[in-house]
mmCIF file of C-alpha atoms in Angstrom:
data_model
loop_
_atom_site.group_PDB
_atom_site.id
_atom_site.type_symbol
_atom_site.label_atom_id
_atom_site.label_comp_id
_atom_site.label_asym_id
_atom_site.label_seq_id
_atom_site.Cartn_x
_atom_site.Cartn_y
_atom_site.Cartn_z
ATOM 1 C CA UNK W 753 -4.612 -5.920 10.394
ATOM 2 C CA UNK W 754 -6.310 -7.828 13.064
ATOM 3 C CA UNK W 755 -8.658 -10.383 12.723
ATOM 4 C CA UNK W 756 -12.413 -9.835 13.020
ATOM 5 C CA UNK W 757 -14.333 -12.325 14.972
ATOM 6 C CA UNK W 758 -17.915 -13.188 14.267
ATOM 7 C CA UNK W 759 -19.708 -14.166 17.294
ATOM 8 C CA UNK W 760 -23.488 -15.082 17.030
ATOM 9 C CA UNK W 761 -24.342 -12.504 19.844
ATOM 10 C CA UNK W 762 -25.232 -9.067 18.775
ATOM 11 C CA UNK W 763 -23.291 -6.325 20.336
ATOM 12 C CA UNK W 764 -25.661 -3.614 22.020
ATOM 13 C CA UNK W 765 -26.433 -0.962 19.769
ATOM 14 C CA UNK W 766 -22.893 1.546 19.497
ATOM 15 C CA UNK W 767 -21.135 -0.359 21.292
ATOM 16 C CA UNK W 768 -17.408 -0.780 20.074
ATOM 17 C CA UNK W 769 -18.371 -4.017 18.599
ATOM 18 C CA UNK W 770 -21.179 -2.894 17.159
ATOM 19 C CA UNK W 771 -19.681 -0.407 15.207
ATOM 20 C CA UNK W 772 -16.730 -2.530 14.425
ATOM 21 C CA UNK W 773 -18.890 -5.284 12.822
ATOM 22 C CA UNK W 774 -21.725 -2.887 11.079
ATOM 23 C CA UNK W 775 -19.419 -0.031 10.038
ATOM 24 C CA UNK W 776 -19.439 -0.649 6.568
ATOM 25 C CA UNK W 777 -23.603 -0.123 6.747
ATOM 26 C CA UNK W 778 -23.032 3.156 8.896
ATOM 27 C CA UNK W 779 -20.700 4.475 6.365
ATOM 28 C CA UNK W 780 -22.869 3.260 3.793
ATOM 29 C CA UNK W 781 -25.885 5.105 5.096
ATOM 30 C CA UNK W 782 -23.650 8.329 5.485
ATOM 31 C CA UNK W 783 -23.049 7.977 2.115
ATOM 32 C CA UNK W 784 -26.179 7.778 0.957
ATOM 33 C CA UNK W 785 -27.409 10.723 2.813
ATOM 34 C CA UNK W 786 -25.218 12.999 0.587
ATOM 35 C CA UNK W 787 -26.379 11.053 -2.844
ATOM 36 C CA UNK W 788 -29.670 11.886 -1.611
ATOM 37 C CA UNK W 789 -28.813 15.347 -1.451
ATOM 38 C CA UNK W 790 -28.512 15.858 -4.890
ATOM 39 C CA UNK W 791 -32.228 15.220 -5.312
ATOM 40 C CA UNK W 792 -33.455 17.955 -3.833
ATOM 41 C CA UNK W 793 -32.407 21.356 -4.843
ATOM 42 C CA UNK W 794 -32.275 22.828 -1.481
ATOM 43 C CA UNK W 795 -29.536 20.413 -0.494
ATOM 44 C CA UNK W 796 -28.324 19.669 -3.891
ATOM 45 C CA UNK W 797 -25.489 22.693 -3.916
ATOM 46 C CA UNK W 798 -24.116 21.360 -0.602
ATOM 47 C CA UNK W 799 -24.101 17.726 -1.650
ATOM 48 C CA UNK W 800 -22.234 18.444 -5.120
ATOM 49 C CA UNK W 801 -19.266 19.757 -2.700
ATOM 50 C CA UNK W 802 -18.707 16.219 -1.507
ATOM 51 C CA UNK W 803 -19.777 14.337 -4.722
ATOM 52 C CA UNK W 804 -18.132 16.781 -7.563
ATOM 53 C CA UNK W 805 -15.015 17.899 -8.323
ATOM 54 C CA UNK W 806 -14.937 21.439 -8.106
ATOM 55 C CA UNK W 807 -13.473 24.580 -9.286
ATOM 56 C CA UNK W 808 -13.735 23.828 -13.209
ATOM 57 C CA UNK W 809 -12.020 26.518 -15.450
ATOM 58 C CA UNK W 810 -13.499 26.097 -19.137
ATOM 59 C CA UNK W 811 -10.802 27.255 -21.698
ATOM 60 C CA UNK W 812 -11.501 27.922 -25.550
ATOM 61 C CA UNK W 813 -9.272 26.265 -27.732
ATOM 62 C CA UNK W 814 -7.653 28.376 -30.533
ATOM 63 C CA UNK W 815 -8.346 27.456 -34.076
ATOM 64 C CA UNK W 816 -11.161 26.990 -37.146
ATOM 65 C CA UNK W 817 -12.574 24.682 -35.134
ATOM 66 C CA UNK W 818 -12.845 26.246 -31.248
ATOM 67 C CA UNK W 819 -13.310 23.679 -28.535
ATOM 68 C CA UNK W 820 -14.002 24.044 -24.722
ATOM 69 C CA UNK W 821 -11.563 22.315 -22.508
ATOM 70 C CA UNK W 822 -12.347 21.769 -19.101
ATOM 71 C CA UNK W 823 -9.244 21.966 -16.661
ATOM 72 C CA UNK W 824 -9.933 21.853 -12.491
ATOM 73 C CA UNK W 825 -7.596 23.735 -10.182
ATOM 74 C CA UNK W 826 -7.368 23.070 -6.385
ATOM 75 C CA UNK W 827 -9.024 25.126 -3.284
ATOM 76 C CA UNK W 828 -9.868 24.335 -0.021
ATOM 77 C CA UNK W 829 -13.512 22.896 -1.291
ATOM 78 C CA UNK W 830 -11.523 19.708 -2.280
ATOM 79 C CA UNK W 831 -11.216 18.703 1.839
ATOM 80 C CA UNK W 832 -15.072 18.190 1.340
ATOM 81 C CA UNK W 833 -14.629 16.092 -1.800
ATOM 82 C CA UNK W 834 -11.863 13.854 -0.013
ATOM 83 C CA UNK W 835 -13.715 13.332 3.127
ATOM 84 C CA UNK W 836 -16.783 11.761 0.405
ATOM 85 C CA UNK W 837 -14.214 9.442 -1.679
ATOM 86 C CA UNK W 838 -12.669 8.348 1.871
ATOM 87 C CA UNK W 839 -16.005 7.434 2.717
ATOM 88 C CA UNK W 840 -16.387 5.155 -0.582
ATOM 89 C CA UNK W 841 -12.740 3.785 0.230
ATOM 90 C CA UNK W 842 -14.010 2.289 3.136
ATOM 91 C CA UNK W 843 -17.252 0.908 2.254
ATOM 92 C CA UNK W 844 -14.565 -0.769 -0.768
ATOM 93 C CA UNK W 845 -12.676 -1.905 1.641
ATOM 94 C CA UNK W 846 -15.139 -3.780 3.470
ATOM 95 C CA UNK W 847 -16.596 -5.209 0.285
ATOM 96 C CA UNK W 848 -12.825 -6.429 -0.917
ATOM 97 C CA UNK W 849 -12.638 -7.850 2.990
ATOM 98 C CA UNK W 850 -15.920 -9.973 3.254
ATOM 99 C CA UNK W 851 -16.280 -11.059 -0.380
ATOM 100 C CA UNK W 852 -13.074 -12.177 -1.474
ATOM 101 C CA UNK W 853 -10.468 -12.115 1.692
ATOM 102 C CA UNK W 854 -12.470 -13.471 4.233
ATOM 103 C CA UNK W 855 -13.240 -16.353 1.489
ATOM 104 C CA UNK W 856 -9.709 -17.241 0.972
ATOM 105 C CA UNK W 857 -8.846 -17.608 4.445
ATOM 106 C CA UNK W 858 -11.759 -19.784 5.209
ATOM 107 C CA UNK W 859 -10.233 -22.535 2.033
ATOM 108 C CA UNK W 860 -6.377 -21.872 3.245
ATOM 109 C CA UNK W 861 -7.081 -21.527 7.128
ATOM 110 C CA UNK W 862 -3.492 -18.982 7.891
ATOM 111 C CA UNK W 863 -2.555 -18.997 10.875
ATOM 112 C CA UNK W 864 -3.166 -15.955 12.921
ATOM 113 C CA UNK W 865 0.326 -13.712 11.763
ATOM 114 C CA UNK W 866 -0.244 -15.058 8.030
ATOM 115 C CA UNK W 867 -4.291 -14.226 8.269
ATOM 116 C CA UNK W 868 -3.046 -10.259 9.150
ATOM 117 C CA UNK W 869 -0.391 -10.481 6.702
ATOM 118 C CA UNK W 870 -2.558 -11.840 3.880
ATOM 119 C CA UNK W 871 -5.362 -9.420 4.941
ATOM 120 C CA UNK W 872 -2.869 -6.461 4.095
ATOM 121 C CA UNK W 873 -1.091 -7.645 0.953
ATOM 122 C CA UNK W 874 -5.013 -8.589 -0.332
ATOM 123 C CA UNK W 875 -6.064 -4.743 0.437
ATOM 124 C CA UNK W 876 -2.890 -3.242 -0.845
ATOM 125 C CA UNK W 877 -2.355 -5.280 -3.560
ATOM 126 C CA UNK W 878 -6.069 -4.064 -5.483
ATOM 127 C CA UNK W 879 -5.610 -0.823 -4.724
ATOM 128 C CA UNK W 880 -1.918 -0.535 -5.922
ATOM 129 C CA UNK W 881 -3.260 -2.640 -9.300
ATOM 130 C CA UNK W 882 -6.026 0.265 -9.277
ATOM 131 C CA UNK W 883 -4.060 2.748 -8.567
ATOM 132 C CA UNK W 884 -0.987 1.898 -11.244
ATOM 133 C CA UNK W 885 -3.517 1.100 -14.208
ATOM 134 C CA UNK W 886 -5.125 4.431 -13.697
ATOM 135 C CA UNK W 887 -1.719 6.298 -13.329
ATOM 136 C CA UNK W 888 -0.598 4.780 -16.198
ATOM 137 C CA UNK W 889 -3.356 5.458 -18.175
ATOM 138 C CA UNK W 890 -2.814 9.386 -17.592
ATOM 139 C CA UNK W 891 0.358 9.817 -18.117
ATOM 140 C CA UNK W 892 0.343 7.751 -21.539
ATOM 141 C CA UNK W 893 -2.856 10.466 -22.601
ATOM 142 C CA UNK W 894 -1.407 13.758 -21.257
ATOM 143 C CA UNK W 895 2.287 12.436 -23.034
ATOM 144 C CA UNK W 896 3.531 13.284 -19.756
ATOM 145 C CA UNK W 897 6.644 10.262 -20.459
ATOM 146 C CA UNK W 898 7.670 11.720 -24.223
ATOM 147 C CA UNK W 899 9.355 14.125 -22.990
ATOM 148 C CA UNK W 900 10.904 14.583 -19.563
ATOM 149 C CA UNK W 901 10.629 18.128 -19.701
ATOM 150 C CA UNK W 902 7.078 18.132 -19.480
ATOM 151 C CA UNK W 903 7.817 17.414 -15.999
ATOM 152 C CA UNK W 904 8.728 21.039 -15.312
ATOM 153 C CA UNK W 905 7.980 23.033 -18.374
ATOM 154 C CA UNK W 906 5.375 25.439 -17.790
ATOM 155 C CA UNK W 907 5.486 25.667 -13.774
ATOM 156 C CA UNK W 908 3.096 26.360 -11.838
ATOM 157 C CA UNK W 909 0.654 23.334 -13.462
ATOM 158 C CA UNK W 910 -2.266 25.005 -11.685
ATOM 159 C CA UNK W 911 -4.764 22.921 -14.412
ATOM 160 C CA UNK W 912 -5.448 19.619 -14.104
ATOM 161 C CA UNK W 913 -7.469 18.147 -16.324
ATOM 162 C CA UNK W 914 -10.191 16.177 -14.898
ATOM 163 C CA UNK W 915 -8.551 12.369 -14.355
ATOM 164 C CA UNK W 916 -5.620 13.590 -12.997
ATOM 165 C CA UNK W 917 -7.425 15.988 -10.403
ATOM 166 C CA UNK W 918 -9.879 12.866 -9.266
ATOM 167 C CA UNK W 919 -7.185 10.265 -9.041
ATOM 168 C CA UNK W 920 -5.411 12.699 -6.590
ATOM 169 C CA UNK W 921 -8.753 13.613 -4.662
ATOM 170 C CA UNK W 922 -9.051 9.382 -4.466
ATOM 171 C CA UNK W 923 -5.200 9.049 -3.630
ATOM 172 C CA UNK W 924 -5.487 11.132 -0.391
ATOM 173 C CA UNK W 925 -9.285 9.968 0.374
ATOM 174 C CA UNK W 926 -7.914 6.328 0.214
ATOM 175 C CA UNK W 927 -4.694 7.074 2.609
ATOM 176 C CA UNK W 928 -6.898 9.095 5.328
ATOM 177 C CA UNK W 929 -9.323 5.767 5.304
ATOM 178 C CA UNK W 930 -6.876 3.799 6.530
ATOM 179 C CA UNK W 931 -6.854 5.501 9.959
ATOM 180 C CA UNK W 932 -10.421 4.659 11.022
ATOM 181 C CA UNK W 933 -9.495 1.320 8.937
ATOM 182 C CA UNK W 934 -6.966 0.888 11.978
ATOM 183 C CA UNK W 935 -9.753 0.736 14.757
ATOM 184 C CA UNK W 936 -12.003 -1.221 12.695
ATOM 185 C CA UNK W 937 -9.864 -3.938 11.755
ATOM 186 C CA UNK W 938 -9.073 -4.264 15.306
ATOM 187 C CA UNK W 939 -5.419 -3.604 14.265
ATOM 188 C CA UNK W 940 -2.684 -4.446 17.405
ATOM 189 C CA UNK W 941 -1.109 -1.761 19.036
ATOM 190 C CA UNK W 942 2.274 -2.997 18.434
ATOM 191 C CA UNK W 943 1.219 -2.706 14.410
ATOM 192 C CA UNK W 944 0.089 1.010 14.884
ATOM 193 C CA UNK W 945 3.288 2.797 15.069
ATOM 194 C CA UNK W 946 4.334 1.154 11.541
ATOM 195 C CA UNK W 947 1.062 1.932 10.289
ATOM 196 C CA UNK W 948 0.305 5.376 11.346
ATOM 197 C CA UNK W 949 4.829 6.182 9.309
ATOM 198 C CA UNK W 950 3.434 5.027 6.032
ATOM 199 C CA UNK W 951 0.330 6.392 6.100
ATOM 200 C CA UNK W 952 2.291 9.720 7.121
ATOM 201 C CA UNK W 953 4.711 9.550 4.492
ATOM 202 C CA UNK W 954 2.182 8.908 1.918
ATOM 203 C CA UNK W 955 -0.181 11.554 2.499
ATOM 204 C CA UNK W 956 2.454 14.361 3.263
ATOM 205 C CA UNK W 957 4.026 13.323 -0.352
ATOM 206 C CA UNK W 958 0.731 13.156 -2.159
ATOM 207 C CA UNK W 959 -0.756 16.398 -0.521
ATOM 208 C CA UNK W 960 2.471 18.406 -0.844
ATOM 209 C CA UNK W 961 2.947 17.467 -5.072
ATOM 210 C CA UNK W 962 -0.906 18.580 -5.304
ATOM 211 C CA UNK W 963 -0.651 21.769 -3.047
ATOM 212 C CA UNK W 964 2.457 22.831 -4.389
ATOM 213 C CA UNK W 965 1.645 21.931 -8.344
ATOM 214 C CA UNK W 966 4.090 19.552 -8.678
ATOM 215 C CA UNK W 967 1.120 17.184 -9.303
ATOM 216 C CA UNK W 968 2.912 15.478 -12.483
ATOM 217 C CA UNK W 969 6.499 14.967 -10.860
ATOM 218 C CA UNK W 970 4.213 13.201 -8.386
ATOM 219 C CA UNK W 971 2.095 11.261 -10.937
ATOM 220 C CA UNK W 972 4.811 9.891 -12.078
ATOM 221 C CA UNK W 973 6.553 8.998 -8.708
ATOM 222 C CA UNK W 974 3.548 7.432 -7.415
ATOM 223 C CA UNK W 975 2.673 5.121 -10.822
ATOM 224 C CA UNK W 976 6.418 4.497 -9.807
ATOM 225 C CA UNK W 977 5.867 3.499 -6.718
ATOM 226 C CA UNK W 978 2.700 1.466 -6.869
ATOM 227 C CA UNK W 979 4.028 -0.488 -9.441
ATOM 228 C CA UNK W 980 7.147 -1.404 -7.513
ATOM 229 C CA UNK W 981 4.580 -2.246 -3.942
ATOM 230 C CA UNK W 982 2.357 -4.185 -6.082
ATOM 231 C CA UNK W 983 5.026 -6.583 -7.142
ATOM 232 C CA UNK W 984 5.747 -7.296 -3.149
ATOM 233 C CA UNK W 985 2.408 -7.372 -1.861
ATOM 234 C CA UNK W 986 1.239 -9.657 -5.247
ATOM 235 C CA UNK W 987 4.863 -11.762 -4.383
ATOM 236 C CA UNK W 988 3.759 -11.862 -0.802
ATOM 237 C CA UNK W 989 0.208 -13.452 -1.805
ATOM 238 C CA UNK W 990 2.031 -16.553 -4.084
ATOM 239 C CA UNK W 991 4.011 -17.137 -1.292
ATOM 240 C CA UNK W 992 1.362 -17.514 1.439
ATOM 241 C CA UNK W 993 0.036 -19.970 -1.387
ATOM 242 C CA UNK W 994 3.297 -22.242 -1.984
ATOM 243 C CA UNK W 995 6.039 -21.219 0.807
ATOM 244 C CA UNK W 996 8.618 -22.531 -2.406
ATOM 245 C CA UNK W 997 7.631 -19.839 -4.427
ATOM 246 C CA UNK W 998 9.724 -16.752 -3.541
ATOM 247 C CA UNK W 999 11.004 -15.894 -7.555
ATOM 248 C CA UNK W 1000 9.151 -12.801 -6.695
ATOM 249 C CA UNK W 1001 11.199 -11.338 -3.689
ATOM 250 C CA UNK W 1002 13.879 -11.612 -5.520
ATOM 251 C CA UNK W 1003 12.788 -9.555 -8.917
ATOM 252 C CA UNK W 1004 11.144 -7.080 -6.177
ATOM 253 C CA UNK W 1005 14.419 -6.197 -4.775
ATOM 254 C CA UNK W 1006 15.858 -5.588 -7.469
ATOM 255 C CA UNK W 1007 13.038 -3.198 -8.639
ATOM 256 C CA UNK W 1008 13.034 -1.691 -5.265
ATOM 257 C CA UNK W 1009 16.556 -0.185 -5.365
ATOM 258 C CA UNK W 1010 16.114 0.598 -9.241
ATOM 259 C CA UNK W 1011 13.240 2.365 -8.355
ATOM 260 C CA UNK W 1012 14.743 4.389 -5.434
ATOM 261 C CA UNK W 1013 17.627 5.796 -7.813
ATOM 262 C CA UNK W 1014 15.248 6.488 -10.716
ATOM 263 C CA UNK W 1015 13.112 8.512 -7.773
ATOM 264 C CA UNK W 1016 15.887 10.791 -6.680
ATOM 265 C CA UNK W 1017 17.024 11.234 -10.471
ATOM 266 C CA UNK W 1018 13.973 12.074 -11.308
ATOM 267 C CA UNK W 1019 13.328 14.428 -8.205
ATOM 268 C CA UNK W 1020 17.056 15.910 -8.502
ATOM 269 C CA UNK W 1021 16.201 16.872 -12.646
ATOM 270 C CA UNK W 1022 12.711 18.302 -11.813
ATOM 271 C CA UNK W 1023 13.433 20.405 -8.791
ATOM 272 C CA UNK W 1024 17.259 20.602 -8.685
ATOM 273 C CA UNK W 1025 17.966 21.455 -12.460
ATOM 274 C CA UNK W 1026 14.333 22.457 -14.111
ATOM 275 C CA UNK W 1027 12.625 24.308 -11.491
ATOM 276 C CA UNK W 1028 15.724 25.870 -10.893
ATOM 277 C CA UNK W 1029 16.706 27.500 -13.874
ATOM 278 C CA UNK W 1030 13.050 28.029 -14.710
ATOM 279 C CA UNK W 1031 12.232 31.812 -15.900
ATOM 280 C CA UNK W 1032 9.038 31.905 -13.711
ATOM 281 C CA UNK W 1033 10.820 31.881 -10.228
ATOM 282 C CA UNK W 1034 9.325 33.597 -7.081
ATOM 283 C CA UNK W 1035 6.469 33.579 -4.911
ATOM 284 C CA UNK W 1036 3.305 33.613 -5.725
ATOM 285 C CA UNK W 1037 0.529 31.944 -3.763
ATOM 286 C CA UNK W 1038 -2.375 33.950 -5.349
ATOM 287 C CA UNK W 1039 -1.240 32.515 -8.661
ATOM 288 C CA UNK W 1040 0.645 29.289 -7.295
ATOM 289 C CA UNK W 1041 4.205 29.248 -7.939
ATOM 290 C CA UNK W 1042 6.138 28.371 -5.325
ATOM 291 C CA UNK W 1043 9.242 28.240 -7.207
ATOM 292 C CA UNK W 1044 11.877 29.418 -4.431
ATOM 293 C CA UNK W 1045 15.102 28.370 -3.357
ATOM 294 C CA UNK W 1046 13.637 27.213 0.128
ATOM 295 C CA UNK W 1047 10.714 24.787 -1.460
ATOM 296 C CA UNK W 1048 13.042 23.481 -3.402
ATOM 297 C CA UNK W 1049 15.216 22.208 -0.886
ATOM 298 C CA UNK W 1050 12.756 21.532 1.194
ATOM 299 C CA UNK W 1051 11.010 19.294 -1.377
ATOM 300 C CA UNK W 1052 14.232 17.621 -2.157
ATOM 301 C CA UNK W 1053 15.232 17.190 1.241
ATOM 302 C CA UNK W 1054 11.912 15.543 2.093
ATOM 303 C CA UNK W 1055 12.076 13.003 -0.839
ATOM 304 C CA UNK W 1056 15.913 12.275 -0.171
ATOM 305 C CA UNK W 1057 14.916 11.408 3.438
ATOM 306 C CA UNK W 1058 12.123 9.302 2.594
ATOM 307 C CA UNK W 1059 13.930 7.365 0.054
ATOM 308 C CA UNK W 1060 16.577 6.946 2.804
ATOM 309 C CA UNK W 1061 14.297 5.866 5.412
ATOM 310 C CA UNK W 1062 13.058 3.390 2.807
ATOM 311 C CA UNK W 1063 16.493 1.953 1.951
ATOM 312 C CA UNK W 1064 17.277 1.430 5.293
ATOM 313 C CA UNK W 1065 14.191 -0.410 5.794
ATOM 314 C CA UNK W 1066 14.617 -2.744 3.118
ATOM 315 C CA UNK W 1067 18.267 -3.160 3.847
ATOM 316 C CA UNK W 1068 17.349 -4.473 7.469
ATOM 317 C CA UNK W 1069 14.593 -6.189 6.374
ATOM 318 C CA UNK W 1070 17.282 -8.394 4.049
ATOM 319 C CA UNK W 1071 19.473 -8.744 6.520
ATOM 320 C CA UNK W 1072 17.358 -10.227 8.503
ATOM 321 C CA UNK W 1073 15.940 -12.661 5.370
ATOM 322 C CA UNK W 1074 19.166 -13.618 5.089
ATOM 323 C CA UNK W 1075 20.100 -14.642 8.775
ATOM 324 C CA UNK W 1076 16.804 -16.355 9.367
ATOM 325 C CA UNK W 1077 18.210 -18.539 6.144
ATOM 326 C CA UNK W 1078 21.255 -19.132 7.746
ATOM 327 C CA UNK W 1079 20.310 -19.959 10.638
ATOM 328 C CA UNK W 1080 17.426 -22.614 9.089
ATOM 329 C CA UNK W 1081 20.742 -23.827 7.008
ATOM 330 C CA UNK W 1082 22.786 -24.672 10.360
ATOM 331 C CA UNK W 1083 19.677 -26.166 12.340
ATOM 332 C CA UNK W 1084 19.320 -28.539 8.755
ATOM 333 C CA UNK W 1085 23.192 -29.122 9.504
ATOM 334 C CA UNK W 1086 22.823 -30.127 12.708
ATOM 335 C CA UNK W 1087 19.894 -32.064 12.497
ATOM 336 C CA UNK W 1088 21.244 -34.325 9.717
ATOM 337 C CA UNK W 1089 23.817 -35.863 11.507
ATOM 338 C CA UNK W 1090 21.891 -35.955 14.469
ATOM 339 C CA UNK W 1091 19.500 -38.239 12.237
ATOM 340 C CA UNK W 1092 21.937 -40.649 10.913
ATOM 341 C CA UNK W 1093 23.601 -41.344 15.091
ATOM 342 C CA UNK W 1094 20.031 -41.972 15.544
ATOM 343 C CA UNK W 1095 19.455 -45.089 13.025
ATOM 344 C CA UNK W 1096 23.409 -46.042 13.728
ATOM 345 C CA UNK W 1097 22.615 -46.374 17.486
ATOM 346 C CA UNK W 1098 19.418 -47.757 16.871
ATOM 347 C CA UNK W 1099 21.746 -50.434 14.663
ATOM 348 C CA UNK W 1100 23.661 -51.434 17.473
ATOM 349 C CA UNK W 1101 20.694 -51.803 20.038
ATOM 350 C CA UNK W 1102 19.044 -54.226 17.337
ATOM 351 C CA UNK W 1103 22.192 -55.849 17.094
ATOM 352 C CA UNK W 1104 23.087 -56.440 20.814
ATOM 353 C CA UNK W 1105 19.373 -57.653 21.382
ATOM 354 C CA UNK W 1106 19.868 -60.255 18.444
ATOM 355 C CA UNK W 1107 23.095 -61.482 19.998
ATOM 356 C CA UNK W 1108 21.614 -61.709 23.168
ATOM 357 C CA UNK W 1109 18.510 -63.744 22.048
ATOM 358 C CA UNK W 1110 20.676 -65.944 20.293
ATOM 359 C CA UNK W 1111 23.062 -66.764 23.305
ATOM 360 C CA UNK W 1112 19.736 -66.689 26.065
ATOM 361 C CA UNK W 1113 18.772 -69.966 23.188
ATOM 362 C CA UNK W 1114 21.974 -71.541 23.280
ATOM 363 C CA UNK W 1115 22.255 -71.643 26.482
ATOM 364 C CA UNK W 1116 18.535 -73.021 26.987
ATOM 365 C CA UNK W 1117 19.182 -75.631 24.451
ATOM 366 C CA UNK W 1118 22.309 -76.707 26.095
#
């Protein structure tokens, strides 16, 4: 992410820089408009579309004592309900960005890479934090980890209950903020193309484990993920703080191929072997199974490639790591005895001029 300039000149009014430096008050006041919505009943039942989560199913609980449980399914109202949370994401954003970021690099004064760098890992690293305590959280009260074949018993999982269908609605508003996020951070346009595969990857993932009710394979995945990401990005802070202090790469590498094999073993035992032999196999989009031989190899072939893509990434990204150590190993080399020629040359210079002081006396005493 680029860095943001504050010049004591105000912009004219919509100007690019205008709506660069205000944009968190624009999206604020957009935001507001639909809060103020629900005040008034005319506007009230289109404001709850982008406020709410919708389509609530009520089920009664068998027993002496009958409960209602509310579960949510998805629909197409949700797009309405993510474009409101991406709204929220980036007025966070901002806040994150002036009033804690923007501090930080005033005391440490980066230099312009590190200041983009430490701009991203800051961002990432509260949302991942977020994002992995309220994962967590989910899958220790649905008891989603007790048994692994909660993972696919019962396909389709059409009901959600309520946390799990918000932190999904705030997973893809979160990823779709990032795009505007790349104009208004003035990102560079050799930084786009990076940006824009990530952002890619993570909302096809996310969208396709909702849409296709594979929403706690992907719970899991994700509270996998994040936890794994916020280990770099939280490594990648300490060491823009003490360059020494790289403990944390190495435990993240580590993590990162665990967490790469656990992925596809986990994505191979859900699709390839439950789904699979599953009694509740065809087509139904009406009632949401999509529980055929092509979506299943079409899941697993997108989460094998993906976890490819990834190895290969991190596998060139060591590589280079460790050349750029070699190489600052050899310069240290070089420049060592470089250093001691130095003071022996300097030595003999001292010595010569010494001799030759003493002989220029001698021969003026004589």
């Amino acid at each position: 992410m680029g860095i943001r300039k504050k010049t004591s000149k105000n912009p004219p009014v919509m100007s690019h820089e205008f709506v660069i430096q205000n944009h968190a008050d624009i999206v604020s006041c957009v935001a507001m408009v639909f809060l103020l919505g629900l005040m008034f009943e005319i506007t009230s039942k289109f404001a709850v579309l982008f406020i709410t989560v919708q389509y609530n199913v009520t089920i009664s609980t068998n027993g002496p004592d009958e409960t209602a449980v509310n579960y949510f399914h998805h629909g197409i109202k949700d797009l309405a309900t993510v474009f409101f949370y991406m709204l929220v994401a980036i007025i966070m954003h901002a806040i994150i960005q002036e009033h804690v970021l923007d501090k930080i690099n005033r005391k440490k004064h980066f230099s312009k890479t590190k200041h983009s760098k430490f701009n991203e890992s800051g961002q990432l690293s509260a949302f991942y934090l977020f994002s992995f305590g309220w994962g967590a959280s989910i899958l220790l009260s649905e008891n989603f980890l007790s048994n692994p074949v909660n993972l696919w018993e019962g396909y389709p999982h059409t009901l959600m209950p309520f946390q799990m269908k918000f932190y999904f609605i705030c997973q893809l508003g979160y990823w779709l903020h990032v795009l505007p996020e790349l104009y208004f951070q003035k990102t560079k346009k050799e930084d786009i193309p990076r940006q824009l595969v990530y952002i890619f990857l993570y909302l096809v993932h996310i969208a396709g484990a909702y849409i296709l009710n594979l929403n706690r394979l992907g719970l899991v995945l994700l509270v996998l993920h994040y936890f794994i990401e916020l280990l770099f990005h939280v490594s990648r802070l300490v060491y823009f703080s003490n360059e020494n202090r790289q403990m944390g790469f190495t435990v993240w590498a580590v993590l990162f191929v665990l967490g790469r094999l656990l992925t596809l073993s986990l994505s191979v035992l859900t699709v390839g072997f439950g789904l699979a032999n599953a009694e509740n196999q065809g087509f139904d989009l009406a009632a949401g199974n999509f529980n055929i031989l092509f979506v299943r190899i079409t899941v697993l072939a997108a989460i094998c490639l993906t976890q490819a893509f990834m190895m290969w990434k991190f596998i060139n990204f060591q590589l280079r790591r460790w050349r750029e150590h070699g190489h600052a190993q050899t310069l240290k080399k070089k420049q060592a005895p470089s250093k001691s020629k130095s003071k022996k040359d300097k030595g003999e210079r001292r010595a010569t001029y010494l001799l030759f002081i003493n002989q220029r006396h001698m021969i003026f005493s004589v």
